[in-house]
Short mmCIF file of C-alpha atoms and ligand atoms in Angstrom, two decimals:
data_model
loop_
_atom_site.label_atom_id
_atom_site.label_comp_id
_atom_site.label_asym_id
_atom_site.label_seq_id
_atom_site.Cartn_x
_atom_site.Cartn_y
_atom_site.Cartn_z
CA UNK A 1 134.80 74.19 132.85
CA UNK A 2 133.84 73.30 129.26
CA UNK A 3 130.90 75.31 127.95
CA UNK A 4 127.96 73.16 126.87
CA UNK A 5 127.15 74.05 123.22
CA UNK A 6 123.72 75.26 122.18
CA UNK A 7 121.25 72.73 120.80
CA UNK A 8 118.80 73.00 117.94
CA UNK A 9 115.03 73.04 118.49
CA UNK A 10 113.46 70.37 116.30
CA UNK A 11 110.06 68.72 116.41
CA UNK A 12 109.27 70.23 119.82
CA UNK A 13 112.52 69.18 121.52
CA UNK A 14 115.95 70.64 122.25
CA UNK A 15 118.18 68.36 120.21
CA UNK A 16 121.96 68.15 120.41
CA UNK A 17 123.55 68.79 117.02
CA UNK A 18 125.90 66.22 115.52
CA UNK A 19 127.99 69.09 114.13
CA UNK A 20 131.72 68.59 113.85
CA UNK A 21 132.37 72.34 114.00
CA UNK A 22 131.31 74.91 116.58
CA UNK A 23 131.82 78.67 116.76
CA UNK A 24 132.28 80.63 119.97
CA UNK A 25 129.57 83.18 120.76
CA UNK A 26 131.30 86.14 122.39
CA UNK A 27 130.09 89.02 124.52
CA UNK A 28 131.08 92.06 122.38
CA UNK A 29 131.66 94.13 125.53
CA UNK A 30 134.22 91.74 127.04
CA UNK A 31 134.97 89.27 124.20
CA UNK A 32 134.41 86.48 126.77
CA UNK A 33 133.02 83.28 125.27
CA UNK A 34 129.37 82.89 126.33
CA UNK A 35 128.63 79.61 124.58
CA UNK A 36 129.39 77.58 121.48
CA UNK A 37 127.04 77.45 118.49
CA UNK A 38 126.95 74.33 116.32
CA UNK A 39 127.43 74.61 112.57
CA UNK A 40 124.70 72.08 111.94
CA UNK A 41 125.02 69.77 108.93
CA UNK A 42 122.55 69.55 106.04
CA UNK A 43 120.96 66.33 107.40
CA UNK A 44 119.72 68.25 110.44
CA UNK A 45 118.03 70.81 108.19
CA UNK A 46 116.45 67.93 106.24
CA UNK A 47 115.13 66.38 109.46
CA UNK A 48 113.62 69.70 110.56
CA UNK A 49 111.98 70.26 107.16
CA UNK A 50 110.48 66.75 107.34
CA UNK A 51 109.15 67.42 110.86
CA UNK A 52 107.79 70.76 109.65
CA UNK A 53 106.04 69.15 106.69
CA UNK A 54 104.40 66.55 108.98
CA UNK A 55 103.30 69.27 111.44
CA UNK A 56 101.90 71.34 108.57
CA UNK A 57 99.30 68.67 107.70
CA UNK A 58 97.42 69.22 110.96
CA UNK A 59 98.39 72.85 111.57
CA UNK A 60 96.85 74.07 108.31
CA UNK A 61 93.57 72.38 109.29
CA UNK A 62 93.58 74.04 112.70
CA UNK A 63 91.19 77.02 112.52
CA UNK A 64 93.02 80.37 112.44
CA UNK A 65 91.23 81.40 115.64
CA UNK A 66 92.83 78.41 117.38
CA UNK A 67 96.21 78.88 115.74
CA UNK A 68 96.60 82.34 117.26
CA UNK A 69 95.98 81.15 120.85
CA UNK A 70 99.62 80.05 121.43
CA UNK A 71 100.72 83.39 119.96
CA UNK A 72 98.66 85.23 122.60
CA UNK A 73 100.36 83.05 125.24
CA UNK A 74 103.79 83.73 123.72
CA UNK A 75 103.17 87.48 123.99
CA UNK A 76 102.41 87.13 127.71
CA UNK A 77 105.46 84.90 128.23
CA UNK A 78 107.68 87.47 126.49
CA UNK A 79 106.33 90.17 128.78
CA UNK A 80 106.92 88.00 131.84
CA UNK A 81 110.49 87.18 130.75
CA UNK A 82 111.31 90.63 129.41
CA UNK A 83 114.13 91.44 131.84
CA UNK A 84 115.93 88.12 131.30
CA UNK A 85 115.61 88.37 127.51
CA UNK A 86 116.85 91.98 127.46
CA UNK A 87 119.92 90.87 129.39
CA UNK A 88 120.58 87.99 126.97
CA UNK A 89 120.29 90.36 123.99
CA UNK A 90 122.67 92.84 125.59
CA UNK A 91 125.20 90.17 126.49
CA UNK A 92 125.37 88.57 123.06
CA UNK A 93 124.71 91.62 120.88
CA UNK A 94 126.25 94.45 122.89
CA UNK A 95 123.45 97.03 122.69
CA UNK A 96 122.34 98.78 125.88
CA UNK A 97 119.70 97.28 128.16
CA UNK A 98 117.26 100.07 127.19
CA UNK A 99 117.81 99.32 123.49
CA UNK A 100 117.30 95.58 124.08
CA UNK A 101 114.10 96.28 125.98
CA UNK A 102 112.84 98.50 123.13
CA UNK A 103 113.59 95.68 120.68
CA UNK A 104 111.43 93.31 122.73
CA UNK A 105 108.55 95.78 122.51
CA UNK A 106 108.86 95.90 118.71
CA UNK A 107 108.94 92.11 118.58
CA UNK A 108 105.80 91.80 120.71
CA UNK A 109 103.95 94.23 118.44
CA UNK A 110 104.46 91.85 115.52
CA UNK A 111 102.87 89.03 117.51
CA UNK A 112 99.90 91.31 118.22
CA UNK A 113 99.43 92.12 114.54
CA UNK A 114 99.79 88.47 113.51
CA UNK A 115 96.95 87.60 115.90
CA UNK A 116 94.68 89.38 113.39
CA UNK A 117 95.07 86.36 111.07
CA UNK A 118 91.38 85.34 111.12
CA UNK A 119 90.48 88.71 109.54
CA UNK A 120 93.66 89.25 107.55
CA UNK A 121 93.37 85.86 105.82
CA UNK A 122 89.82 86.48 104.64
CA UNK A 123 89.14 85.94 100.97
CA UNK A 124 86.67 87.61 98.60
CA UNK A 125 83.62 86.40 96.70
CA UNK A 126 81.65 87.72 93.75
CA UNK A 127 78.28 86.16 93.06
CA UNK A 128 77.09 85.94 89.46
CA UNK A 129 80.29 86.69 87.57
CA UNK A 130 78.15 85.16 84.83
CA UNK A 131 74.59 83.99 85.26
CA UNK A 132 74.53 81.39 88.04
CA UNK A 133 78.31 81.32 88.39
CA UNK A 134 80.12 82.52 91.53
CA UNK A 135 83.82 83.22 91.94
CA UNK A 136 85.78 83.38 95.17
CA UNK A 137 89.35 83.67 96.29
CA UNK A 138 90.69 82.03 99.44
CA UNK A 139 94.13 82.26 101.03
CA UNK A 140 95.91 79.02 101.87
CA UNK A 141 99.21 78.58 103.75
CA UNK A 142 102.27 77.53 101.77
CA UNK A 143 103.78 74.72 103.87
CA UNK A 144 107.26 74.82 105.40
CA UNK A 145 108.73 78.34 105.29
CA UNK A 146 112.13 79.53 106.53
CA UNK A 147 113.89 82.68 107.70
CA UNK A 148 117.57 83.60 107.93
CA UNK A 149 118.31 86.54 110.19
CA UNK A 150 121.14 88.98 111.08
CA UNK A 151 122.95 89.77 114.33
CA UNK A 152 121.70 93.26 115.06
CA UNK A 153 118.17 92.46 116.28
CA UNK A 154 118.34 88.93 117.70
CA UNK A 155 114.66 88.92 118.76
CA UNK A 156 112.81 91.48 116.68
CA UNK A 157 113.91 90.43 113.19
CA UNK A 158 112.96 86.73 113.60
CA UNK A 159 109.59 87.97 114.89
CA UNK A 160 109.08 90.08 111.76
CA UNK A 161 108.34 86.68 110.18
CA UNK A 162 107.57 83.87 112.61
CA UNK A 163 104.20 85.09 114.02
CA UNK A 164 102.73 85.80 110.57
CA UNK A 165 104.01 82.52 109.13
CA UNK A 166 102.46 80.34 111.84
CA UNK A 167 99.26 82.38 112.23
CA UNK A 168 98.67 81.76 108.51
CA UNK A 169 99.04 78.00 109.05
CA UNK A 170 102.61 77.39 107.87
CA UNK A 171 105.36 75.66 109.79
CA UNK A 172 108.37 77.85 110.36
CA UNK A 173 112.10 77.09 110.39
CA UNK A 174 114.63 79.69 111.54
CA UNK A 175 118.37 79.95 111.15
CA UNK A 176 119.41 82.72 113.53
CA UNK A 177 122.66 84.64 113.19
CA UNK A 178 125.49 82.48 114.48
CA UNK A 179 126.79 85.60 116.26
CA UNK A 180 123.68 85.93 118.46
CA UNK A 181 121.92 82.55 118.72
CA UNK A 182 121.17 82.61 122.47
CA UNK A 183 118.11 84.89 122.32
CA UNK A 184 116.34 82.52 119.92
CA UNK A 185 117.10 79.49 122.11
CA UNK A 186 115.49 81.36 125.03
CA UNK A 187 112.52 82.15 122.78
CA UNK A 188 112.21 78.44 121.95
CA UNK A 189 111.80 77.70 125.68
CA UNK A 190 108.84 80.09 125.63
CA UNK A 191 107.54 78.61 122.36
CA UNK A 192 107.56 75.18 124.05
CA UNK A 193 105.62 76.60 127.03
CA UNK A 194 103.13 78.47 124.81
CA UNK A 195 101.83 75.19 123.43
CA UNK A 196 102.57 75.26 119.70
CA UNK A 197 102.31 71.75 118.28
CA UNK A 198 105.68 70.11 117.72
CA UNK A 199 107.33 70.90 114.40
CA UNK A 200 105.40 74.15 113.86
CA UNK A 201 108.30 76.33 115.01
CA UNK A 202 111.90 75.08 114.75
CA UNK A 203 115.45 76.46 114.96
CA UNK A 204 118.55 75.06 113.31
CA UNK A 205 121.75 76.81 114.30
CA UNK A 206 124.61 77.24 111.88
CA UNK A 207 126.00 79.32 109.07
CA UNK A 208 126.28 79.08 105.31
CA UNK A 209 125.75 75.30 105.02
CA UNK A 210 122.44 75.54 106.85
CA UNK A 211 121.40 78.41 104.58
CA UNK A 212 122.27 76.44 101.43
CA UNK A 213 120.42 73.37 102.72
CA UNK A 214 117.32 75.56 103.25
CA UNK A 215 117.66 77.20 99.82
CA UNK A 216 118.00 73.87 98.02
CA UNK A 217 115.38 71.86 99.93
CA UNK A 218 112.42 71.18 97.62
CA UNK A 219 109.92 71.25 100.51
CA UNK A 220 110.83 74.74 101.73
CA UNK A 221 108.27 76.93 99.99
CA UNK A 222 109.37 80.43 100.99
CA UNK A 223 112.46 82.14 102.37
CA UNK A 224 112.67 85.41 104.29
CA UNK A 225 116.07 86.99 104.78
CA UNK A 226 117.49 90.03 106.53
CA UNK A 227 121.19 90.89 106.39
CA UNK A 228 123.80 92.48 104.15
CA UNK A 229 123.11 93.23 100.48
CA UNK A 230 125.57 90.75 98.91
CA UNK A 231 124.05 87.90 100.94
CA UNK A 232 120.50 89.16 100.28
CA UNK A 233 121.19 89.04 96.54
CA UNK A 234 122.70 85.57 96.79
CA UNK A 235 119.78 84.20 98.79
CA UNK A 236 117.17 85.86 96.59
CA UNK A 237 118.66 84.47 93.40
CA UNK A 238 119.24 80.94 94.70
CA UNK A 239 115.84 80.72 96.42
CA UNK A 240 113.92 82.01 93.41
CA UNK A 241 115.96 79.87 90.99
CA UNK A 242 114.77 76.93 93.08
CA UNK A 243 111.17 78.05 92.67
CA UNK A 244 110.68 79.51 96.13
CA UNK A 245 108.96 82.69 97.12
CA UNK A 246 111.55 85.07 98.61
CA UNK A 247 111.72 88.40 100.44
CA UNK A 248 115.29 89.55 101.16
CA UNK A 249 116.12 92.72 103.05
CA UNK A 250 119.63 94.03 102.52
CA UNK A 251 121.97 96.72 103.77
CA UNK A 252 121.59 100.47 103.97
CA UNK A 253 123.29 103.84 103.84
CA UNK A 254 120.66 106.21 105.14
CA UNK A 255 120.86 109.95 104.49
CA UNK A 256 119.23 112.73 106.48
CA UNK A 257 118.78 116.26 105.16
CA UNK A 258 119.11 119.12 107.65
CA UNK A 259 117.44 122.28 106.33
CA UNK A 260 118.52 125.72 107.57
CA UNK A 261 115.06 126.26 109.12
CA UNK A 262 115.21 123.05 111.22
CA UNK A 263 114.92 123.25 114.99
CA UNK A 264 118.61 122.60 115.59
CA UNK A 265 118.38 121.43 119.17
CA UNK A 266 115.80 118.72 118.50
CA UNK A 267 117.37 117.83 115.16
CA UNK A 268 120.79 117.25 116.67
CA UNK A 269 119.44 115.17 119.53
CA UNK A 270 117.39 112.97 117.18
CA UNK A 271 120.17 112.72 114.58
CA UNK A 272 122.71 111.67 117.23
CA UNK A 273 120.33 109.01 118.56
CA UNK A 274 119.84 107.73 115.03
CA UNK A 275 123.55 107.66 114.11
CA UNK A 276 124.89 106.32 117.41
CA UNK A 277 121.98 104.29 118.84
CA UNK A 278 122.82 100.55 118.86
CA UNK A 279 126.37 101.72 118.03
CA UNK A 280 125.19 102.59 114.52
CA UNK A 281 124.31 98.95 113.86
CA UNK A 282 120.71 99.55 112.81
CA UNK A 283 119.60 99.24 109.23
CA UNK A 284 117.66 102.50 109.70
CA UNK A 285 120.55 104.39 111.33
CA UNK A 286 121.41 107.79 109.87
CA UNK A 287 124.78 107.43 108.22
CA UNK A 288 125.14 110.62 106.17
CA UNK A 289 123.87 114.10 107.07
CA UNK A 290 123.42 116.51 104.17
CA UNK A 291 123.23 120.01 105.57
CA UNK A 292 121.64 122.60 103.32
CA UNK A 293 122.97 126.18 103.14
CA UNK A 294 123.42 127.83 106.53
CA UNK A 295 122.58 124.66 108.45
CA UNK A 296 126.17 123.50 108.08
CA UNK A 297 128.04 125.29 110.86
CA UNK A 298 125.51 125.05 113.66
CA UNK A 299 124.72 121.39 112.94
CA UNK A 300 128.40 120.47 112.81
CA UNK A 301 129.12 122.18 116.11
CA UNK A 302 126.15 120.63 117.90
CA UNK A 303 126.54 117.11 116.49
CA UNK A 304 130.25 117.11 117.38
CA UNK A 305 129.26 117.96 120.98
CA UNK A 306 126.62 115.24 121.03
CA UNK A 307 129.12 112.69 119.67
CA UNK A 308 131.89 113.48 122.11
CA UNK A 309 129.60 113.58 125.14
CA UNK A 310 127.92 110.22 124.47
CA UNK A 311 128.70 107.80 127.29
CA UNK A 312 130.15 104.62 125.81
CA UNK A 313 130.33 101.50 127.95
CA UNK A 314 129.08 98.04 128.75
CA UNK A 315 125.44 97.58 127.79
CA UNK A 316 124.24 96.45 131.22
CA UNK A 317 125.77 99.46 133.01
CA UNK A 318 122.94 101.91 133.66
CA UNK A 319 124.89 105.02 132.63
CA UNK A 320 125.85 103.56 129.24
CA UNK A 321 124.33 105.30 126.21
CA UNK A 322 126.19 103.33 123.56
CA UNK A 323 127.66 99.83 123.61
CA UNK A 324 130.34 98.05 121.56
CA UNK A 325 130.16 96.82 117.97
CA UNK A 326 129.57 93.16 117.37
CA UNK A 327 133.06 91.71 116.72
CA UNK A 328 136.73 92.59 116.60
CA UNK A 329 136.58 92.21 112.80
CA UNK A 330 133.73 94.68 112.66
CA UNK A 331 135.69 97.18 114.79
CA UNK A 332 138.73 96.82 112.50
CA UNK A 333 136.56 97.28 109.39
CA UNK A 334 134.91 100.43 110.79
CA UNK A 335 138.27 101.93 111.77
CA UNK A 336 139.62 101.23 108.30
CA UNK A 337 136.64 103.03 106.76
CA UNK A 338 137.26 106.07 108.99
CA UNK A 339 140.85 106.17 107.68
CA UNK A 340 139.55 105.82 104.13
CA UNK A 341 137.24 108.82 104.66
CA UNK A 342 140.22 110.88 105.75
CA UNK A 343 142.20 109.76 102.70
CA UNK A 344 139.31 110.85 100.50
CA UNK A 345 139.55 114.35 101.92
CA UNK A 346 137.11 114.35 104.85
CA UNK A 347 138.10 115.96 108.15
CA UNK A 348 137.82 113.81 111.28
CA UNK A 349 136.09 116.18 113.69
CA UNK A 350 135.47 113.58 116.41
CA UNK A 351 137.65 110.47 116.27
CA UNK A 352 136.21 107.36 117.90
CA UNK A 353 139.29 105.19 117.37
CA UNK A 354 141.84 104.28 120.01
CA UNK A 355 139.51 104.68 123.00
CA UNK A 356 139.19 102.11 125.78
CA UNK A 357 136.37 101.58 128.24
CA UNK A 358 137.70 101.20 131.74
CA UNK A 359 137.05 97.70 133.05
CA UNK A 360 136.22 96.47 129.52
CA UNK A 361 139.58 96.95 127.81
CA UNK A 362 139.10 93.90 125.56
CA UNK A 363 135.64 94.97 124.30
CA UNK A 364 134.94 95.88 120.67
CA UNK A 365 134.40 99.57 121.33
CA UNK A 366 134.42 102.24 118.63
CA UNK A 367 133.38 105.63 120.01
CA UNK A 368 131.12 108.04 118.10
CA UNK A 369 132.92 109.52 115.13
CA UNK A 370 132.14 112.57 113.00
CA UNK A 371 133.65 113.08 109.56
CA UNK A 372 133.03 116.45 107.91
CA UNK A 373 133.24 117.23 104.20
CA UNK A 374 132.85 113.63 103.04
CA UNK A 375 132.95 113.88 99.23
CA UNK A 376 129.59 112.86 97.81
CA UNK A 377 131.05 110.85 94.94
CA UNK A 378 133.60 109.02 97.12
CA UNK A 379 133.69 105.46 98.41
CA UNK A 380 132.85 106.30 102.02
CA UNK A 381 129.67 108.14 101.01
CA UNK A 382 128.50 104.91 99.32
CA UNK A 383 129.77 102.17 101.63
CA UNK A 384 127.63 100.81 104.45
CA UNK A 385 129.73 101.31 107.61
CA UNK A 386 127.34 99.73 110.17
CA UNK A 387 129.08 101.44 113.07
CA UNK A 388 128.89 104.73 115.00
CA UNK A 389 130.31 106.90 112.23
CA UNK A 390 128.38 109.93 110.99
CA UNK A 391 129.50 111.52 107.71
CA UNK A 392 128.61 115.12 106.99
CA UNK A 393 128.31 116.54 103.53
CA UNK A 394 126.79 119.75 102.20
CA UNK A 395 124.39 121.04 99.58
CA UNK A 396 123.24 124.51 98.52
CA UNK A 397 119.59 123.73 97.85
CA UNK A 398 116.97 121.16 98.78
CA UNK A 399 116.93 119.98 95.15
CA UNK A 400 120.65 119.27 95.31
CA UNK A 401 120.25 117.53 98.68
CA UNK A 402 117.41 115.28 97.43
CA UNK A 403 119.44 114.45 94.31
CA UNK A 404 122.33 113.41 96.61
CA UNK A 405 119.95 111.21 98.63
CA UNK A 406 118.72 109.55 95.46
CA UNK A 407 122.15 109.06 93.94
CA UNK A 408 122.91 105.94 95.95
CA UNK A 409 122.41 102.23 95.60
CA UNK A 410 120.41 101.71 98.80
CA UNK A 411 116.88 102.87 99.58
CA UNK A 412 116.16 101.73 103.11
CA UNK A 413 115.49 105.04 104.89
CA UNK A 414 115.83 108.78 104.41
CA UNK A 415 114.79 111.68 106.64
CA UNK A 416 114.45 115.44 106.47
CA UNK A 417 114.59 117.91 109.34
CA UNK A 418 112.71 121.12 108.62
CA UNK A 419 109.95 123.42 109.90
CA UNK A 420 108.69 123.95 106.33
CA UNK A 421 105.69 121.90 105.20
CA UNK A 422 106.58 122.61 101.57
CA UNK A 423 110.13 121.26 102.00
CA UNK A 424 108.80 118.21 103.84
CA UNK A 425 106.28 117.52 101.08
CA UNK A 426 108.84 117.93 98.31
CA UNK A 427 111.13 115.51 100.13
CA UNK A 428 108.60 112.78 100.84
CA UNK A 429 107.30 113.00 97.28
CA UNK A 430 110.68 112.87 95.52
CA UNK A 431 112.98 110.83 97.71
CA UNK A 432 113.82 107.32 96.46
CA UNK A 433 113.54 105.49 99.74
CA UNK A 434 111.00 103.06 101.14
CA UNK A 435 110.93 104.31 104.74
CA UNK A 436 110.78 108.08 105.06
CA UNK A 437 111.11 110.26 108.16
CA UNK A 438 110.03 113.86 108.60
CA UNK A 439 111.72 115.25 111.72
CA UNK A 440 112.39 111.64 112.71
CA UNK A 441 115.72 109.87 112.80
CA UNK A 442 114.70 106.20 112.72
CA UNK A 443 111.58 105.86 110.53
CA UNK A 444 110.84 102.28 111.59
CA UNK A 445 107.39 101.21 110.40
CA UNK A 446 105.05 99.92 113.09
CA UNK A 447 104.20 96.23 112.84
CA UNK A 448 100.98 96.97 110.93
CA UNK A 449 102.91 98.75 108.13
CA UNK A 450 105.26 97.02 105.68
CA UNK A 451 108.99 97.50 106.29
CA UNK A 452 109.48 99.05 102.89
CA UNK A 453 113.14 98.95 101.81
CA UNK A 454 113.77 99.90 98.16
CA UNK A 455 116.54 99.33 95.61
CA UNK A 456 119.54 97.34 96.91
CA UNK A 457 117.99 97.34 100.40
CA UNK A 458 115.29 94.89 99.31
CA UNK A 459 114.85 92.07 96.83
CA UNK A 460 111.32 90.80 96.36
CA UNK A 461 107.79 92.18 96.18
CA UNK A 462 106.11 91.66 99.53
CA UNK A 463 107.88 93.15 102.55
CA UNK A 464 107.98 92.01 106.16
CA UNK A 465 105.22 92.94 108.65
CA UNK A 466 101.56 93.84 108.40
CA UNK A 467 99.34 92.98 105.46
CA UNK A 468 102.40 92.12 103.35
CA UNK A 469 103.29 89.42 105.88
CA UNK A 470 99.89 87.74 105.49
CA UNK A 471 100.16 87.93 101.70
CA UNK A 472 103.70 86.55 101.64
CA UNK A 473 102.78 83.54 103.75
CA UNK A 474 99.62 82.60 101.85
CA UNK A 475 98.84 81.54 98.35
CA UNK A 476 95.66 82.69 96.67
CA UNK A 477 93.33 80.12 95.23
CA UNK A 478 90.45 81.16 93.00
CA UNK A 479 87.37 78.97 92.78
CA UNK A 480 84.74 79.43 90.09
CA UNK A 481 81.51 77.49 90.71
CA UNK A 482 78.45 76.58 88.72
CA UNK A 483 75.59 74.79 90.49
CA UNK A 484 72.57 74.70 88.14
CA UNK A 485 69.28 74.20 89.93
CA UNK A 486 68.21 71.48 87.49
CA UNK A 487 71.08 69.25 88.69
CA UNK A 488 69.73 69.23 92.25
CA UNK A 489 67.85 66.22 93.42
CA UNK A 490 64.22 67.03 94.01
CA UNK A 491 63.33 66.89 97.70
P1 LIG B 501 125.06 89.04 107.15
O1 LIG B 501 124.56 89.24 105.77
O2 LIG B 501 126.50 88.85 107.36
O3 LIG B 501 124.34 87.76 107.82
C1 LIG B 501 122.95 87.61 107.84
C2 LIG B 501 122.60 86.13 107.84
O4 LIG B 501 123.09 85.54 106.63
C3 LIG B 501 123.22 85.35 109.00
O5 LIG B 501 122.27 84.45 109.48
C4 LIG B 501 124.41 84.65 108.35
O6 LIG B 501 124.68 83.40 108.94
C5 LIG B 501 123.94 84.43 106.92
N1 LIG B 501 125.06 84.50 105.97
C6 LIG B 501 126.15 85.31 106.04
N2 LIG B 501 126.95 85.11 104.97
C7 LIG B 501 126.36 84.16 104.22
C8 LIG B 501 126.70 83.53 102.99
N3 LIG B 501 127.80 83.85 102.34
N4 LIG B 501 125.87 82.59 102.50
C9 LIG B 501 124.74 82.26 103.15
N5 LIG B 501 124.35 82.83 104.33
C10 LIG B 501 125.16 83.77 104.85
O7 LIG B 501 124.51 90.28 108.01
P2 LIG B 501 124.84 90.66 109.52
O8 LIG B 501 126.23 91.15 109.61
O9 LIG B 501 124.38 89.59 110.44
O10 LIG B 501 123.82 91.89 109.73
C11 LIG B 501 124.12 93.20 109.35
C12 LIG B 501 123.51 93.53 108.00
O11 LIG B 501 122.12 93.34 108.03
C13 LIG B 501 123.72 94.99 107.61
O12 LIG B 501 124.06 95.05 106.26
C14 LIG B 501 122.36 95.61 107.84
O13 LIG B 501 122.08 96.76 107.08
C15 LIG B 501 121.46 94.49 107.49
N6 LIG B 501 120.15 94.63 108.07
C16 LIG B 501 119.14 95.01 107.24
C17 LIG B 501 117.87 95.20 107.74
C18 LIG B 501 116.76 95.65 106.84
O14 LIG B 501 115.64 95.72 107.30
N7 LIG B 501 117.02 95.95 105.59
C19 LIG B 501 117.61 94.96 109.11
C20 LIG B 501 118.66 94.54 109.92
C21 LIG B 501 119.93 94.38 109.38
#
């Protein structure tokens, strides 16, 4: 039976795309085709932007206290549909059911924070900046804003943006990852039920052409992006060259330092969860461990055990601790990088290649892999792998280890494991990373903190989430007023 392709969600309705090309959306655990996603043409982006601009006229006049009511309803609907959504995420993205459920929680938290819009959008006023003259600043929404999102968090990443954008009075257009578009189409069913006015939230499915149509459309005022660094750079430069506000989160290569005084049992457990959770496809995943001094042998032994005992399988099987990677291409790329590490002189201590999962022989599985002695200056130590591969490298002192952390292009996350307050302080003070963990493997900021990537992990000024979200989606307007008494009519 032919699979019905996904639609777009435009002006409050599920609309069939007139696309001439479609891509299969595959279950990474089986490689079965789940659906087809349209590569929508530019005209469909134009129609959505027009609908968004029309919706904006009324939406911006709707009091913020009213605008957040459908967001409250959306939160409840997400909670009511949690199980179904977790299963959709697992089927199209591959992560385990528990990981999908955790993602939903993180998404909901962003809706909760965005519901603070009536306070967070408040302006400021100074009376008498000069005699009889008052000055105030108000925040106004921008208009139509857009987001372009990656495959690894099909629900959470779009909700880093959407709730803030609409709570501030903008209309919001999303292009989800063409690898995982089903979760967003389910969300649009809930958006329709929650009672947002038509055109306030829209989805256009597709790939590069949709992105370019968004970047070049004169009525799109701001663009949020999350994905790989080369695409982040491209989107940031084209969006800003076209006069748009942009925030673009890129790739990562996150180091953790393991000090000799660390509690090795906890450290290994947390480090393994960070490196292998979501099959290493998290932008905050630990990718390189720098062991300091005597930490080397014990950490290596324990992490090798943790890697080889991790249960790899299909994400909906209860016993599974780690699922597949997203595509066959991704699997091939990761395996090539493992071989490159070996060529550069690293020792493969646990080899995750060439394994099959019984019953899922066609799935894109790479098992946990440990490479020891990865040369710091080499290619592998610098390349984002985005798979369950943990590289170990060694330093003699904390100073050397911090210098190794800082000698890299990315600055998404960095962590230290230690029982020394002094070492922890030195690390958090000196490390060149925007999200820092102390005895934590995945330092993911809560929704009320900015997601603070640095360097090649972020292009822009205002980050996603929290107060930055409200600032990004509003423009400040300053009003200076003089109302002399003598001009007033006498009553
Ligand atoms: P990707 O860059 O391939 O794709 C992201 C989005 O960009 C998708 O919607 C895709 O359709 C679009 N896109 C891809 N190539 C394009 C092009 N040439 N022109 C225009 N648009 C294009 O990323 P991905 O593989 O979906 O996601 C994984 C990447 O995302 C990793 O690098 C990861 O580190 C990063 N990521 C970063 C964060 C963060 O917070 N910094 C969070 C999640 C993921």
